[in-house]
PDB file of C-alpha atoms in Angstrom:
ATOM      1  CA  UNK U  18     -26.422   5.289  -9.535  1.00 47.00           C
ATOM      2  CA  UNK U  19     -22.727   5.368  -8.697  1.00 53.00           C
ATOM      3  CA  UNK U  20     -20.411   3.824 -11.103  1.00 56.00           C
ATOM      4  CA  UNK U  21     -17.114   2.263 -10.405  1.00 55.00           C
ATOM      5  CA  UNK U  22     -15.477   0.914  -7.246  1.00 57.00           C
ATOM      6  CA  UNK U  23     -15.525   2.731  -3.993  1.00 60.00           C
ATOM      7  CA  UNK U  24     -11.986   1.928  -2.677  1.00 62.00           C
ATOM      8  CA  UNK U  25     -11.194   1.957   0.967  1.00 71.00           C
ATOM      9  CA  UNK U  26      -7.866   3.373   0.106  1.00 74.00           C
ATOM     10  CA  UNK U  27      -6.506   6.548  -1.349  1.00 78.00           C
ATOM     11  CA  UNK U  28      -3.154   7.029  -3.136  1.00 79.00           C
ATOM     12  CA  UNK U  29      -1.262  10.038  -2.023  1.00 79.00           C
ATOM     13  CA  UNK U  30       2.097  11.331  -3.356  1.00 84.00           C
ATOM     14  CA  UNK U  31       4.805  13.402  -1.443  1.00 81.00           C
ATOM     15  CA  UNK U  32       7.579  15.239  -3.096  1.00 84.00           C
ATOM     16  CA  UNK U  33      10.783  15.579  -0.959  1.00 82.00           C
ATOM     17  CA  UNK U  34      11.818  19.300  -1.052  1.00 78.00           C
ATOM     18  CA  UNK U  35      15.541  18.460  -0.891  1.00 79.00           C
ATOM     19  CA  UNK U  36      16.030  15.495  -3.284  1.00 82.00           C
ATOM     20  CA  UNK U  37      12.901  16.191  -5.598  1.00 84.00           C
ATOM     21  CA  UNK U  38      11.935  12.611  -5.332  1.00 87.00           C
ATOM     22  CA  UNK U  39       8.203  11.774  -5.415  1.00 88.00           C
ATOM     23  CA  UNK U  40       7.020   8.909  -3.246  1.00 86.00           C
ATOM     24  CA  UNK U  41       3.500   7.443  -3.290  1.00 85.00           C
ATOM     25  CA  UNK U  42       1.760   5.792  -0.471  1.00 78.00           C
ATOM     26  CA  UNK U  43      -1.807   4.443   0.301  1.00 79.00           C
ATOM     27  CA  UNK U  44      -3.731   5.519   3.245  1.00 76.00           C
ATOM     28  CA  UNK U  45      -7.193   4.197   4.366  1.00 77.00           C
ATOM     29  CA  UNK U  46      -9.852   6.856   3.710  1.00 70.00           C
ATOM     30  CA  UNK U  47     -11.177   6.433   7.280  1.00 68.00           C
ATOM     31  CA  UNK U  48      -7.727   6.379   8.930  1.00 68.00           C
ATOM     32  CA  UNK U  49      -7.438   8.571  12.114  1.00 66.00           C
ATOM     33  CA  UNK U  50      -4.762  11.216  11.286  1.00 68.00           C
ATOM     34  CA  UNK U  51      -3.805  12.312  14.843  1.00 76.00           C
ATOM     35  CA  UNK U  52      -3.732  10.382  18.036  1.00 81.00           C
ATOM     36  CA  UNK U  53      -3.474  12.161  21.289  1.00 85.00           C
ATOM     37  CA  UNK U  54       0.167  10.944  21.687  1.00 87.00           C
ATOM     38  CA  UNK U  55       1.032  12.266  18.205  1.00 86.00           C
ATOM     39  CA  UNK U  56      -0.569  15.700  18.948  1.00 88.00           C
ATOM     40  CA  UNK U  57       1.466  16.028  22.260  1.00 91.00           C
ATOM     41  CA  UNK U  58       4.573  15.042  20.438  1.00 92.00           C
ATOM     42  CA  UNK U  59       3.978  17.516  17.636  1.00 90.00           C
ATOM     43  CA  UNK U  60       3.348  20.212  20.365  1.00 94.00           C
ATOM     44  CA  UNK U  61       6.616  19.382  22.088  1.00 94.00           C
ATOM     45  CA  UNK U  62       8.547  19.406  18.863  1.00 94.00           C
ATOM     46  CA  UNK U  63       6.977  22.818  18.036  1.00 94.00           C
ATOM     47  CA  UNK U  64       7.913  24.182  21.424  1.00 96.00           C
ATOM     48  CA  UNK U  65      11.584  22.913  20.972  1.00 95.00           C
ATOM     49  CA  UNK U  66      11.822  24.409  17.495  1.00 95.00           C
ATOM     50  CA  UNK U  67      10.482  27.901  18.703  1.00 95.00           C
ATOM     51  CA  UNK U  68      13.143  30.479  17.805  1.00 94.00           C
ATOM     52  CA  UNK U  69      15.180  28.208  15.532  1.00 94.00           C
ATOM     53  CA  UNK U  70      16.817  30.008  12.468  1.00 93.00           C
ATOM     54  CA  UNK U  71      18.255  27.699   9.643  1.00 92.00           C
ATOM     55  CA  UNK U  72      21.693  28.237   8.606  1.00 92.00           C
ATOM     56  CA  UNK U  73      23.347  27.678   5.386  1.00 91.00           C
ATOM     57  CA  UNK U  74      24.251  29.530   2.107  1.00 91.00           C
ATOM     58  CA  UNK U  75      21.993  27.442  -0.144  1.00 94.00           C
ATOM     59  CA  UNK U  76      18.369  26.272   0.001  1.00 93.00           C
ATOM     60  CA  UNK U  77      19.628  22.714   0.331  1.00 93.00           C
ATOM     61  CA  UNK U  78      21.881  23.451   3.218  1.00 95.00           C
ATOM     62  CA  UNK U  79      19.049  25.267   4.991  1.00 95.00           C
ATOM     63  CA  UNK U  80      16.725  22.288   4.430  1.00 95.00           C
ATOM     64  CA  UNK U  81      19.251  20.031   5.835  1.00 95.00           C
ATOM     65  CA  UNK U  82      19.802  22.214   8.894  1.00 96.00           C
ATOM     66  CA  UNK U  83      15.978  22.235   9.460  1.00 96.00           C
ATOM     67  CA  UNK U  84      15.819  18.374   9.063  1.00 96.00           C
ATOM     68  CA  UNK U  85      18.605  17.873  11.582  1.00 96.00           C
ATOM     69  CA  UNK U  86      17.040  20.317  14.102  1.00 96.00           C
ATOM     70  CA  UNK U  87      13.620  18.494  13.738  1.00 95.00           C
ATOM     71  CA  UNK U  88      15.147  15.241  14.275  1.00 95.00           C
ATOM     72  CA  UNK U  89      17.080  16.357  17.444  1.00 95.00           C
ATOM     73  CA  UNK U  90      13.800  17.971  18.713  1.00 95.00           C
ATOM     74  CA  UNK U  91      11.968  14.705  18.127  1.00 94.00           C
ATOM     75  CA  UNK U  92      14.615  12.723  19.960  1.00 94.00           C
ATOM     76  CA  UNK U  93      14.385  15.034  22.948  1.00 94.00           C
ATOM     77  CA  UNK U  94      10.602  14.800  22.947  1.00 93.00           C
ATOM     78  CA  UNK U  95      10.806  11.049  22.953  1.00 88.00           C
ATOM     79  CA  UNK U  96       9.902  10.070  19.423  1.00 59.00           C
ATOM     80  CA  UNK U  97       9.099   6.499  20.518  1.00 55.00           C
ATOM     81  CA  UNK U  98       9.677   4.626  17.334  1.00 51.00           C
ATOM     82  CA  UNK U  99      10.685   4.934  13.706  1.00 48.00           C
ATOM     83  CA  UNK U 100      14.144   4.374  12.325  1.00 45.00           C
ATOM     84  CA  UNK U 101      17.024   3.884  14.508  1.00 39.00           C
TER      85      UNK U 101
END
């Protein structure tokens, strides 16, 4: 016999590599992780990022360079949402 509750949500945490802040979020256990549109978008961003080399003297500067390049690639691929 199973004890306890079988919750439909799981708590995940993500640590930001630049700021070091940890954020928690809940996700449905049965959530679909990748839609066809998301898969196409990820492939487009990967193609845009091919050959990219981060610049910067410190790890923080390199991380910032990567984030800026990813944001630009996502805009070129038509991110279709998110923050503006």
